[in-house]
CSV table of C-alpha atoms in Angstrom, one decimal:
chain,number,residue,atom,x,y,z
M,734,UNK,CA,106.5,135.6,89.0
M,735,UNK,CA,104.1,134.0,86.5
M,736,UNK,CA,106.0,130.7,86.4
M,737,UNK,CA,105.5,130.4,90.2
M,738,UNK,CA,101.7,131.0,89.8
M,739,UNK,CA,101.6,128.3,87.0
M,740,UNK,CA,103.5,125.9,89.3
M,741,UNK,CA,101.1,126.5,92.2
M,742,UNK,CA,98.0,126.0,89.9
M,743,UNK,CA,99.4,122.7,88.6
M,744,UNK,CA,100.3,121.5,92.1
M,745,UNK,CA,96.9,122.3,93.4
M,746,UNK,CA,95.2,120.5,90.5
M,747,UNK,CA,97.4,117.4,91.0
M,748,UNK,CA,96.7,117.3,94.8
M,749,UNK,CA,93.0,117.7,94.2
M,750,UNK,CA,93.1,114.7,91.8
M,751,UNK,CA,95.1,112.7,94.2
M,752,UNK,CA,92.5,113.1,96.9
M,753,UNK,CA,89.8,111.4,95.0
M,754,UNK,CA,89.4,107.6,95.6
M,755,UNK,CA,90.4,105.4,98.4
M,756,UNK,CA,91.5,106.6,101.8
M,757,UNK,CA,93.5,104.3,104.0
M,758,UNK,CA,95.2,104.2,107.4
M,759,UNK,CA,96.5,101.6,109.7
M,760,UNK,CA,93.7,101.8,112.2
M,761,UNK,CA,90.3,103.5,112.5
M,762,UNK,CA,89.0,105.1,115.7
M,763,UNK,CA,85.6,104.3,117.0
M,764,UNK,CA,83.0,106.5,115.3
M,765,UNK,CA,85.3,107.3,112.4
M,766,UNK,CA,83.3,106.5,109.2
M,767,UNK,CA,83.5,107.4,105.5
M,768,UNK,CA,81.1,109.3,103.4
M,769,UNK,CA,77.5,108.2,103.3
M,770,UNK,CA,77.1,105.1,101.1
M,771,UNK,CA,80.8,104.2,101.3
M,772,UNK,CA,82.1,100.9,102.6
M,773,UNK,CA,84.8,100.8,105.3
M,774,UNK,CA,87.1,97.9,104.6
M,775,UNK,CA,89.4,96.5,107.3
M,776,UNK,CA,92.1,94.2,105.9
M,777,UNK,CA,94.4,92.0,108.0
M,778,UNK,CA,97.2,90.3,106.1
M,779,UNK,CA,98.6,87.1,107.8
M,780,UNK,CA,100.3,86.0,104.5
M,781,UNK,CA,104.1,85.8,104.3
M,782,UNK,CA,104.1,88.3,101.4
M,783,UNK,CA,102.7,91.8,100.9
M,784,UNK,CA,99.4,91.8,98.9
M,785,UNK,CA,97.8,94.2,96.5
M,786,UNK,CA,94.0,94.6,96.8
M,787,UNK,CA,91.5,94.9,93.9
M,788,UNK,CA,87.8,95.5,93.8
M,789,UNK,CA,86.0,93.5,91.1
M,790,UNK,CA,83.3,95.1,89.0
M,791,UNK,CA,82.4,92.5,86.4
M,792,UNK,CA,85.7,91.6,84.7
M,793,UNK,CA,87.3,94.9,85.7
M,794,UNK,CA,89.9,95.0,88.5
M,795,UNK,CA,89.9,98.4,90.3
M,796,UNK,CA,93.1,98.8,92.5
M,797,UNK,CA,92.4,99.7,96.1
M,798,UNK,CA,95.9,99.6,97.7
M,799,UNK,CA,98.3,97.2,99.3
M,800,UNK,CA,98.8,95.7,102.7
M,801,UNK,CA,102.2,94.6,104.1
M,802,UNK,CA,102.9,91.1,105.3
M,803,UNK,CA,101.6,90.5,108.9
M,804,UNK,CA,99.9,93.9,109.1
M,805,UNK,CA,96.5,95.6,108.8
M,806,UNK,CA,95.1,98.6,107.0
M,807,UNK,CA,91.7,100.3,106.8
M,808,UNK,CA,90.3,101.6,103.4
M,809,UNK,CA,87.2,103.5,102.6
M,810,UNK,CA,85.7,102.5,99.3
M,811,UNK,CA,83.8,105.5,97.9
M,812,UNK,CA,80.1,105.3,97.1
M,813,UNK,CA,80.8,105.6,93.3
M,814,UNK,CA,82.8,102.3,93.5
M,815,UNK,CA,80.4,100.5,95.8
M,816,UNK,CA,77.7,100.6,93.2
M,817,UNK,CA,74.1,99.5,93.6
M,818,UNK,CA,74.5,95.8,92.9
M,819,UNK,CA,74.8,94.9,96.6
M,820,UNK,CA,77.8,92.6,95.9
M,821,UNK,CA,81.3,93.3,97.1
M,822,UNK,CA,83.9,91.2,95.4
M,823,UNK,CA,87.6,91.6,96.3
M,824,UNK,CA,90.8,89.9,95.3
M,825,UNK,CA,94.2,90.1,97.0
M,826,UNK,CA,97.3,89.2,94.9
M,827,UNK,CA,100.6,88.3,96.6
M,828,UNK,CA,103.2,90.7,95.3
M,829,UNK,CA,106.0,88.1,95.1
M,830,UNK,CA,104.0,85.6,93.2
M,831,UNK,CA,100.8,85.1,91.1
M,832,UNK,CA,98.9,83.6,94.0
M,833,UNK,CA,95.6,85.2,94.8
M,834,UNK,CA,93.0,85.2,97.6
M,835,UNK,CA,89.5,85.5,96.0
M,836,UNK,CA,86.8,84.8,98.6
M,837,UNK,CA,83.2,84.6,97.6
M,838,UNK,CA,81.4,87.9,96.9
M,839,UNK,CA,79.6,89.4,99.9
M,840,UNK,CA,76.1,90.8,99.7
M,841,UNK,CA,76.3,94.2,101.4
M,842,UNK,CA,74.4,97.4,102.0
M,843,UNK,CA,76.1,100.7,101.3
M,844,UNK,CA,77.6,102.2,104.5
M,845,UNK,CA,78.6,98.9,106.1
M,846,UNK,CA,82.0,97.8,107.6
M,847,UNK,CA,83.6,94.7,106.2
M,848,UNK,CA,86.7,92.7,107.2
M,849,UNK,CA,88.9,90.9,104.8
M,850,UNK,CA,91.1,88.3,106.5
M,851,UNK,CA,94.0,87.2,104.3
M,852,UNK,CA,95.4,84.0,105.6
M,853,UNK,CA,98.9,82.6,105.1
M,854,UNK,CA,97.3,79.9,103.0
M,855,UNK,CA,95.5,82.3,100.6
M,856,UNK,CA,92.6,79.8,99.7
M,857,UNK,CA,91.4,80.1,103.3
M,858,UNK,CA,91.0,83.9,103.2
M,859,UNK,CA,87.6,85.3,104.0
M,860,UNK,CA,85.4,88.4,103.6
M,861,UNK,CA,82.9,89.0,106.4
M,862,UNK,CA,80.7,91.8,107.5
M,863,UNK,CA,82.0,93.6,110.6
M,864,UNK,CA,79.6,93.3,113.5
M,865,UNK,CA,81.6,95.3,116.1
M,866,UNK,CA,83.9,98.3,116.4
M,867,UNK,CA,87.1,98.1,118.5
M,868,UNK,CA,87.3,100.7,121.2
């Protein structure tokens, strides 16, 4: 009986650790927001390859997640990762090559929604504040 209890304790601790960080889904519903101070990031990938996303904090790349080719995902960047600098800097790296999309940093306020459009030609990708919510 004791090995089962130990297994349950380990499983619960691992699932609790896995829930900290970025949440994602393929679409957000109207009125669905993250915790106070977080940034909701909508990513659309029109590139021919899947991409992996990173949040830049100085010279550190913090992994956010990946987005498949010709698809979209929604991520919630937690307040601890948003920071107080007011700058959001993201990089998308194509999984099949070393090509990257690195648009200019965006000056943001905590709690905003941002769109990252990854174009087929990565150098034309852009990061823009979201001014609307789809219904």
